[in-house]
mmCIF file of C-alpha atoms in Angstrom:
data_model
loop_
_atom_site.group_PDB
_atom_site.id
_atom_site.type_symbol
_atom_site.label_atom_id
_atom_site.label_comp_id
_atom_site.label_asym_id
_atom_site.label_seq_id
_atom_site.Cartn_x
_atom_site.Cartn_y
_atom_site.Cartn_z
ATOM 1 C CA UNK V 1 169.442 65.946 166.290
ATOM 2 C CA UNK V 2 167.316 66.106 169.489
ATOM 3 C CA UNK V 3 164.957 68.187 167.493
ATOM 4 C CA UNK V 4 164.263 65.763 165.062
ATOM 5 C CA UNK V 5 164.082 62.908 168.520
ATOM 6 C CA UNK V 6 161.360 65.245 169.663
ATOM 7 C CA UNK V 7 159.429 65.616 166.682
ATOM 8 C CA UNK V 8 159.428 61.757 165.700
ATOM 9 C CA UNK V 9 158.423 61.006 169.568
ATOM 10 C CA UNK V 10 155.524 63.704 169.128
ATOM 11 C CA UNK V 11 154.679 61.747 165.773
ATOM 12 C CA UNK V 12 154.472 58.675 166.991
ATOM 13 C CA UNK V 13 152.746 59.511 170.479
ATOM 14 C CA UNK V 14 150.053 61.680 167.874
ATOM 15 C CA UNK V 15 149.663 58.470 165.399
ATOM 16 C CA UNK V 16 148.869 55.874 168.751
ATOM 17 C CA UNK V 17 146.562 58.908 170.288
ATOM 18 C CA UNK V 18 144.995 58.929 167.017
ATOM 19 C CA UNK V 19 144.843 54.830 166.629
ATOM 20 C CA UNK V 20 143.436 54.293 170.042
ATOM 21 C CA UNK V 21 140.570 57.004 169.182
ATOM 22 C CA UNK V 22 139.268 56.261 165.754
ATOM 23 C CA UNK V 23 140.807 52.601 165.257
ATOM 24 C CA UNK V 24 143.385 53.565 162.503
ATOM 25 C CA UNK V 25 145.079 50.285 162.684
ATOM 26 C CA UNK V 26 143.862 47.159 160.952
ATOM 27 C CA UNK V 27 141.427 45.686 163.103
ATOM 28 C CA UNK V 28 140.909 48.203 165.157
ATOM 29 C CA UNK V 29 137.168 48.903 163.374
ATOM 30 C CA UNK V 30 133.739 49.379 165.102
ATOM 31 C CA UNK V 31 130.840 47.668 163.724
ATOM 32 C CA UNK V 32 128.457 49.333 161.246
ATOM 33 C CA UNK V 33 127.781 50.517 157.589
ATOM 34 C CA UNK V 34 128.155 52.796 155.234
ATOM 35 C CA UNK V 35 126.017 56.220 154.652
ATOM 36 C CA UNK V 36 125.818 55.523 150.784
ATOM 37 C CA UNK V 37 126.634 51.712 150.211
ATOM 38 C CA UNK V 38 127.664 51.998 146.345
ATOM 39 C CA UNK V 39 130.223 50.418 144.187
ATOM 40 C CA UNK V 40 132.387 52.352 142.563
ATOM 41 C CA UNK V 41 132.396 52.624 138.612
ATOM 42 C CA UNK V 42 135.822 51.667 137.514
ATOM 43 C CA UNK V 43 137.160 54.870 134.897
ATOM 44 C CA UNK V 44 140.310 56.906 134.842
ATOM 45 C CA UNK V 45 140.447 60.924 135.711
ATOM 46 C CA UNK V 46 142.703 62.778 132.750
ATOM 47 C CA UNK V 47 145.768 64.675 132.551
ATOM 48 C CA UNK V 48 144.526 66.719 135.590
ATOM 49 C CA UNK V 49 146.873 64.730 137.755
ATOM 50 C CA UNK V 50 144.081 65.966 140.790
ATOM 51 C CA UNK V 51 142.723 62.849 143.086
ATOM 52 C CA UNK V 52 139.128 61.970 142.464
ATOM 53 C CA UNK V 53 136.339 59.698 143.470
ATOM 54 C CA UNK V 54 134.366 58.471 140.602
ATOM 55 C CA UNK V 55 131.083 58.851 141.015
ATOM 56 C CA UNK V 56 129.113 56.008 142.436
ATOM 57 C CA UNK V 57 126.895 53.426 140.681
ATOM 58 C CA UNK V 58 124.104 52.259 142.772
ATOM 59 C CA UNK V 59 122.939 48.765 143.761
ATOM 60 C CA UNK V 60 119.086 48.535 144.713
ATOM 61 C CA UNK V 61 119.136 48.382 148.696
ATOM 62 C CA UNK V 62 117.160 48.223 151.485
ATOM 63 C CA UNK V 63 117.841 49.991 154.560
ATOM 64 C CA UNK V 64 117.484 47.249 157.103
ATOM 65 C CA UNK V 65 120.485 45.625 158.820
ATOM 66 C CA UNK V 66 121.176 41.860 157.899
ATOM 67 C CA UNK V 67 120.433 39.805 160.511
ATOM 68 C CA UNK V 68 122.311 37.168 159.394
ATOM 69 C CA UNK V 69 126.175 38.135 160.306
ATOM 70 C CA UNK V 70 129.540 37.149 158.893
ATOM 71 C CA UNK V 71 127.832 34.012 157.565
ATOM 72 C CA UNK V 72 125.380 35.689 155.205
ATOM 73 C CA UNK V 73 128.032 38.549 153.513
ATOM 74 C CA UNK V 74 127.670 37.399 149.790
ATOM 75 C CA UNK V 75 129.514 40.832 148.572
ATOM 76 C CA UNK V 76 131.944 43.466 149.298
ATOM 77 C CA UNK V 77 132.607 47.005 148.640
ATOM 78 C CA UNK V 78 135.867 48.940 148.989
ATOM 79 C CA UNK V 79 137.025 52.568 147.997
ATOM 80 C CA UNK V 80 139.862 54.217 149.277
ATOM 81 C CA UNK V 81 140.919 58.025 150.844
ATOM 82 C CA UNK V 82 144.189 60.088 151.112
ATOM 83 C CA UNK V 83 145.080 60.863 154.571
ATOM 84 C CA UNK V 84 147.206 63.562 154.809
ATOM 85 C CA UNK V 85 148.828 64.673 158.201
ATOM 86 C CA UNK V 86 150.162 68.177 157.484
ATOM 87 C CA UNK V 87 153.121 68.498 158.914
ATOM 88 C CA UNK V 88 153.786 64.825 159.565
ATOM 89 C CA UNK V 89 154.420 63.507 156.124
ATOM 90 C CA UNK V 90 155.646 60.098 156.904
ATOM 91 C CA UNK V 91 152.288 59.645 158.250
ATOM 92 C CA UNK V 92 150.792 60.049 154.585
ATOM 93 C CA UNK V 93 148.870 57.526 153.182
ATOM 94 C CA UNK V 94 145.550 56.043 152.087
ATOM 95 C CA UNK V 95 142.534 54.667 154.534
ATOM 96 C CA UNK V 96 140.907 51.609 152.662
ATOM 97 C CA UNK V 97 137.300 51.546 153.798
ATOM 98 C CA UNK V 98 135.264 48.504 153.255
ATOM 99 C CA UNK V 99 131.762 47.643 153.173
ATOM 100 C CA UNK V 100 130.141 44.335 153.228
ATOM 101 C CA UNK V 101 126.359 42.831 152.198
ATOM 102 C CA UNK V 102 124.002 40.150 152.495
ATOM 103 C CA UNK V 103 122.305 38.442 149.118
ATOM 104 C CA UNK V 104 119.686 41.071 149.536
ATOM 105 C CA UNK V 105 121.926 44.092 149.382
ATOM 106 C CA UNK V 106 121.912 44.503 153.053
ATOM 107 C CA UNK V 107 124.647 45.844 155.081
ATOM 108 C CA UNK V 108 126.464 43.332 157.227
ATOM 109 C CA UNK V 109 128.270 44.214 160.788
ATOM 110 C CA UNK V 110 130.129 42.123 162.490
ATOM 111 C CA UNK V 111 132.123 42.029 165.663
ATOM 112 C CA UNK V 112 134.903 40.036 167.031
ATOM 113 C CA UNK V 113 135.071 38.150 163.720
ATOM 114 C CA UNK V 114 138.552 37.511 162.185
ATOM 115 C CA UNK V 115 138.283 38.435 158.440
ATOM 116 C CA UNK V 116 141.748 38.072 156.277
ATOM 117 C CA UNK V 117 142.250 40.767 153.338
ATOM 118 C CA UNK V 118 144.788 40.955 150.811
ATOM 119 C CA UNK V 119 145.613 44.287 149.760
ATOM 120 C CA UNK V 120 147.494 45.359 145.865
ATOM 121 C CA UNK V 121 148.212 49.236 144.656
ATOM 122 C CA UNK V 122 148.886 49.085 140.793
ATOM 123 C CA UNK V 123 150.016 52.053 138.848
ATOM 124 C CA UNK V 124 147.661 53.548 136.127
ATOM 125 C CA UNK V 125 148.336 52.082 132.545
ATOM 126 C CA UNK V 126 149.743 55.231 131.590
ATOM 127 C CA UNK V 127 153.121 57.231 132.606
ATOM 128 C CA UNK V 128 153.883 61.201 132.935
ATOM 129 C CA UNK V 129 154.036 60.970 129.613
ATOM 130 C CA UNK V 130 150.549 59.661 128.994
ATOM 131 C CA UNK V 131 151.868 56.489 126.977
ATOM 132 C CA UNK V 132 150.630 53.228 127.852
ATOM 133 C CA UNK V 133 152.051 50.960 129.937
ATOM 134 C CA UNK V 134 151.151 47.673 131.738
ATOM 135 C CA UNK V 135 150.199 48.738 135.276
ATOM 136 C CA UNK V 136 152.754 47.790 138.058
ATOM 137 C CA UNK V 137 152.032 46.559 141.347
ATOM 138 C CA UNK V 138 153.632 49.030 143.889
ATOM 139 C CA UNK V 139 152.133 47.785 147.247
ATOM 140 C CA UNK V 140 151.501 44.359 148.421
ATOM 141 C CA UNK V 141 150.280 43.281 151.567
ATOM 142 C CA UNK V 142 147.334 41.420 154.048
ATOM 143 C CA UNK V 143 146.163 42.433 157.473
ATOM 144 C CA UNK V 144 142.935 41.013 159.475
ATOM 145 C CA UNK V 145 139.796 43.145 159.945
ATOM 146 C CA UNK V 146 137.838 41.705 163.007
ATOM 147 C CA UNK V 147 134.799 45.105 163.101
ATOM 148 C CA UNK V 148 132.496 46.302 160.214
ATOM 149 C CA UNK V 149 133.125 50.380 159.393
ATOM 150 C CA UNK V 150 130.511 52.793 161.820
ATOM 151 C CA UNK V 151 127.798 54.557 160.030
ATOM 152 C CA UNK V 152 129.102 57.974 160.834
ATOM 153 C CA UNK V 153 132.163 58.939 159.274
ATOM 154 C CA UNK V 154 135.446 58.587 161.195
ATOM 155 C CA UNK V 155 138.174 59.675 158.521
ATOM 156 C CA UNK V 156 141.485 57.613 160.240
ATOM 157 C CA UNK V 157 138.505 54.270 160.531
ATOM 158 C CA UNK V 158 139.971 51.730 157.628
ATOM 159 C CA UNK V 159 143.590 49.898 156.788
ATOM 160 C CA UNK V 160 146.179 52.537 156.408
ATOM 161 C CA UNK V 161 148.747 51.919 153.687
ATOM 162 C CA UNK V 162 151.537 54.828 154.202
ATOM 163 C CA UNK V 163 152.282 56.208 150.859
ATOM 164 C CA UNK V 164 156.175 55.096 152.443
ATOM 165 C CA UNK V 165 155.329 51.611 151.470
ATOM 166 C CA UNK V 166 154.689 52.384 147.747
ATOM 167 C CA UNK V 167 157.137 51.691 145.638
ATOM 168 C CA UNK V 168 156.727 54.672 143.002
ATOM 169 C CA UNK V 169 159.585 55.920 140.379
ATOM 170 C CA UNK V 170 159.921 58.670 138.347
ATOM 171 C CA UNK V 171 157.671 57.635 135.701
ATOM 172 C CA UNK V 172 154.962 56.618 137.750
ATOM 173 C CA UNK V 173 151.750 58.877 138.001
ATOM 174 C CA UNK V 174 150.303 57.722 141.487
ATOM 175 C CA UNK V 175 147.922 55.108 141.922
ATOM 176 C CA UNK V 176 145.376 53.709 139.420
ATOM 177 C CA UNK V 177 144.059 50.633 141.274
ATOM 178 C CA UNK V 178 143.076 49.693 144.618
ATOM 179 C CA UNK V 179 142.587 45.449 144.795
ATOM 180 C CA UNK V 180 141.009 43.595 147.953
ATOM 181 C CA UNK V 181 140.409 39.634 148.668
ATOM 182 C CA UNK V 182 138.951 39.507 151.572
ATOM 183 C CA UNK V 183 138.811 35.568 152.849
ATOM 184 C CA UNK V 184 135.849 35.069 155.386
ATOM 185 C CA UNK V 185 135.910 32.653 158.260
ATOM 186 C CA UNK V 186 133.219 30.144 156.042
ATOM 187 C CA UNK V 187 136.453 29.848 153.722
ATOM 188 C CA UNK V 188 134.394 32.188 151.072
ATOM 189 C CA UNK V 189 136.182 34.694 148.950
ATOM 190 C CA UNK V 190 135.368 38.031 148.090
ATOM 191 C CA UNK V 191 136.846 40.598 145.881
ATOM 192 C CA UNK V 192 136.642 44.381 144.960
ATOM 193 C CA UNK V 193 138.613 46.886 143.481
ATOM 194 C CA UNK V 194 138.668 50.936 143.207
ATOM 195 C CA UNK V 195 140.489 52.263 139.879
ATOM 196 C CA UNK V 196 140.977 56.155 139.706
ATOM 197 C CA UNK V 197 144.220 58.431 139.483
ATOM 198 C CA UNK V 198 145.678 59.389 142.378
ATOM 199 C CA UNK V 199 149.088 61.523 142.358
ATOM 200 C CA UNK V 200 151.266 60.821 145.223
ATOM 201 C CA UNK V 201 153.786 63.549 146.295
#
């Protein structure tokens, strides 16, 4: 029993070591943009059952920063990543990474801005047994951003949804959907969404 005290105290002290570092808890994000600022296509991977990233389909960019900050972000890009902690598998999860741009196609970064987002995890519309089915929401919840994502790539940098939180059965082959409404201080409202199949063990 003390064992498992020690471990779960070890866990916990690694996950706030980890948070205060790279700002793995909502909000906790430094300003900035992303290396490749795409949205993704939305498709399905087959039977393969192995997570992918669908490749991305480009919007015509510039490179320049907007100038204009939280007020000029007219769009919004999200895609997600497994984070998986070895040993520590309650700490298993997804990081949600978000970009967002200006009417131009310009990154936006912002600081110190409060920035609500609504976050669903549907199912695929198929089962293990590749039949069709209407996809089920599994994960529901909202947190506030107040940073844009860095430039350079900081893995635990995003919202972290545990895979704990899912509510998976049997017949469920992962995740097939990643949904974000993100509600901006100017009362606008932005959404974007990530489909793919992504088997959670």
């Amino acid at each position: 029993m003390s064992r498992m005290v020690i471990i779960a105290i070890l866990s916990l002290l690694f996950l706030c070591a980890s948070a205060g570092c790279t700002g793995i808890l909502p909000g906790q994000n430094n300003a900035g943009t992303l290396p490749d600022q795409t949205q993704y296509q939305p498709t399905y991977e087959p039977a393969g059952e192995t997570p992918a990233v669908v490749q991305p389909q480009a919007y015509a960019q510039t490179s320049s920063q907007s100038s204009g900050g939280v007020n000029s972000i007219s769009r919004m890009v999200i895609w997600a990543e497994p984070m998986d902690m070895g040993a520590f598998h309650d700490l298993d999860g997804l990081i949600i990474k978000y970009c967002f741009y200006d009417t131009n196609n310009r990154p936006v970064s912002f600081d110190g801005t409060f920035i609500s987002m609504q976050i669903s995890i549907h199912t695929p519309d198929t089962n293990r047994q590749k039949l069709k089915i209407n996809p089920r929401q599994i994960y529901r919840g909202s947190t506030t951003i107040t940073r844009s994502l860095p430039d350079e790539e900081y893995p635990l940098r995003g919202i972290w949804i545990p895979y704990t939180e899912l509510t998976l059965d049997a017949q469920d082959r992962g995740i097939g959907r990643v949904h974000v409404k993100a509600t901006l201080p100017t009362g606008v409202v932005l959404e974007a969404e990530e489909r793919y199949i992504w088997p959670v063990t």
